XYZ file of C-alpha atoms in Angstrom:
82
model
C 121.326 73.557 24.802
C 120.816 69.685 25.013
C 121.353 69.453 28.719
C 118.499 72.206 29.031
C 116.016 70.094 26.872
C 116.834 66.903 28.983
C 116.256 68.823 32.230
C 112.972 70.351 30.775
C 111.651 67.027 29.582
C 112.747 65.676 33.067
C 110.722 68.423 34.681
C 107.698 67.670 32.566
C 108.039 64.075 33.559
C 108.143 64.877 37.315
C 105.035 67.214 36.750
C 102.986 64.602 34.988
C 103.771 62.127 37.710
C 102.698 64.426 40.512
C 99.525 65.251 38.373
C 98.826 61.451 38.056
C 99.229 61.040 41.791
C 96.777 64.032 42.620
C 94.385 62.572 39.997
C 94.480 59.174 42.099
C 94.302 60.632 45.288
C 91.430 62.724 44.107
C 89.676 59.647 42.835
C 90.337 57.921 46.175
C 88.957 60.783 48.158
C 85.790 60.821 46.074
C 85.198 57.420 46.630
C 85.934 57.538 50.297
C 83.687 60.682 50.554
C 80.734 58.769 48.838
C 81.206 55.890 51.335
C 81.019 58.157 54.245
C 77.968 60.206 52.833
C 76.422 56.633 52.275
C 77.170 55.686 55.978
C 75.662 59.019 57.214
C 72.574 58.495 55.413
C 72.316 55.045 56.770
C 72.942 56.224 60.338
C 70.637 58.957 59.748
C 67.719 56.740 58.812
C 68.529 54.243 61.681
C 68.248 57.205 64.114
C 64.789 58.210 62.594
C 63.584 54.690 62.881
C 64.794 54.394 66.443
C 63.087 57.663 67.177
C 59.816 56.534 65.726
C 59.950 53.263 67.627
C 60.473 55.204 70.887
C 57.560 57.483 70.125
C 55.545 54.243 69.512
C 56.811 52.993 72.605
C 55.830 55.983 74.670
C 52.399 56.404 73.276
C 51.581 52.442 74.074
C 52.912 52.979 77.491
C 50.785 56.207 78.050
C 47.758 54.275 76.606
C 48.297 51.464 79.011
C 48.693 53.470 81.973
C 45.451 55.319 81.145
C 43.670 52.091 80.993
C 45.252 50.847 84.043
C 44.322 54.076 85.850
C 40.811 53.725 84.617
C 40.560 50.186 85.765
C 41.987 51.016 89.280
C 39.313 53.897 89.297
C 36.530 51.511 88.444
C 37.721 49.044 91.064
C 37.923 51.698 93.742
C 34.210 52.829 92.945
C 33.186 49.201 93.200
C 34.780 48.735 96.580
C 33.459 52.132 97.801
C 29.875 50.956 96.784
C 30.180 47.664 98.510
């Protein structure tokens, strides 16, 4: 009877230890998960910023190209008129 109680108490101690480790693991995983979420959010923002920068670059390039084409056309008209 006493041996059964000691064994039962030992089993409870083992269960308590396992639960403690599970809680620690869960807390650690939650922290890691939050860090990863923050990193993903940061990377998404960087991607958005780069895409916006690329769009601005392309718009500026097209504007410059249009102005150059216009100037070339005007030069051509001037040389043809001469």
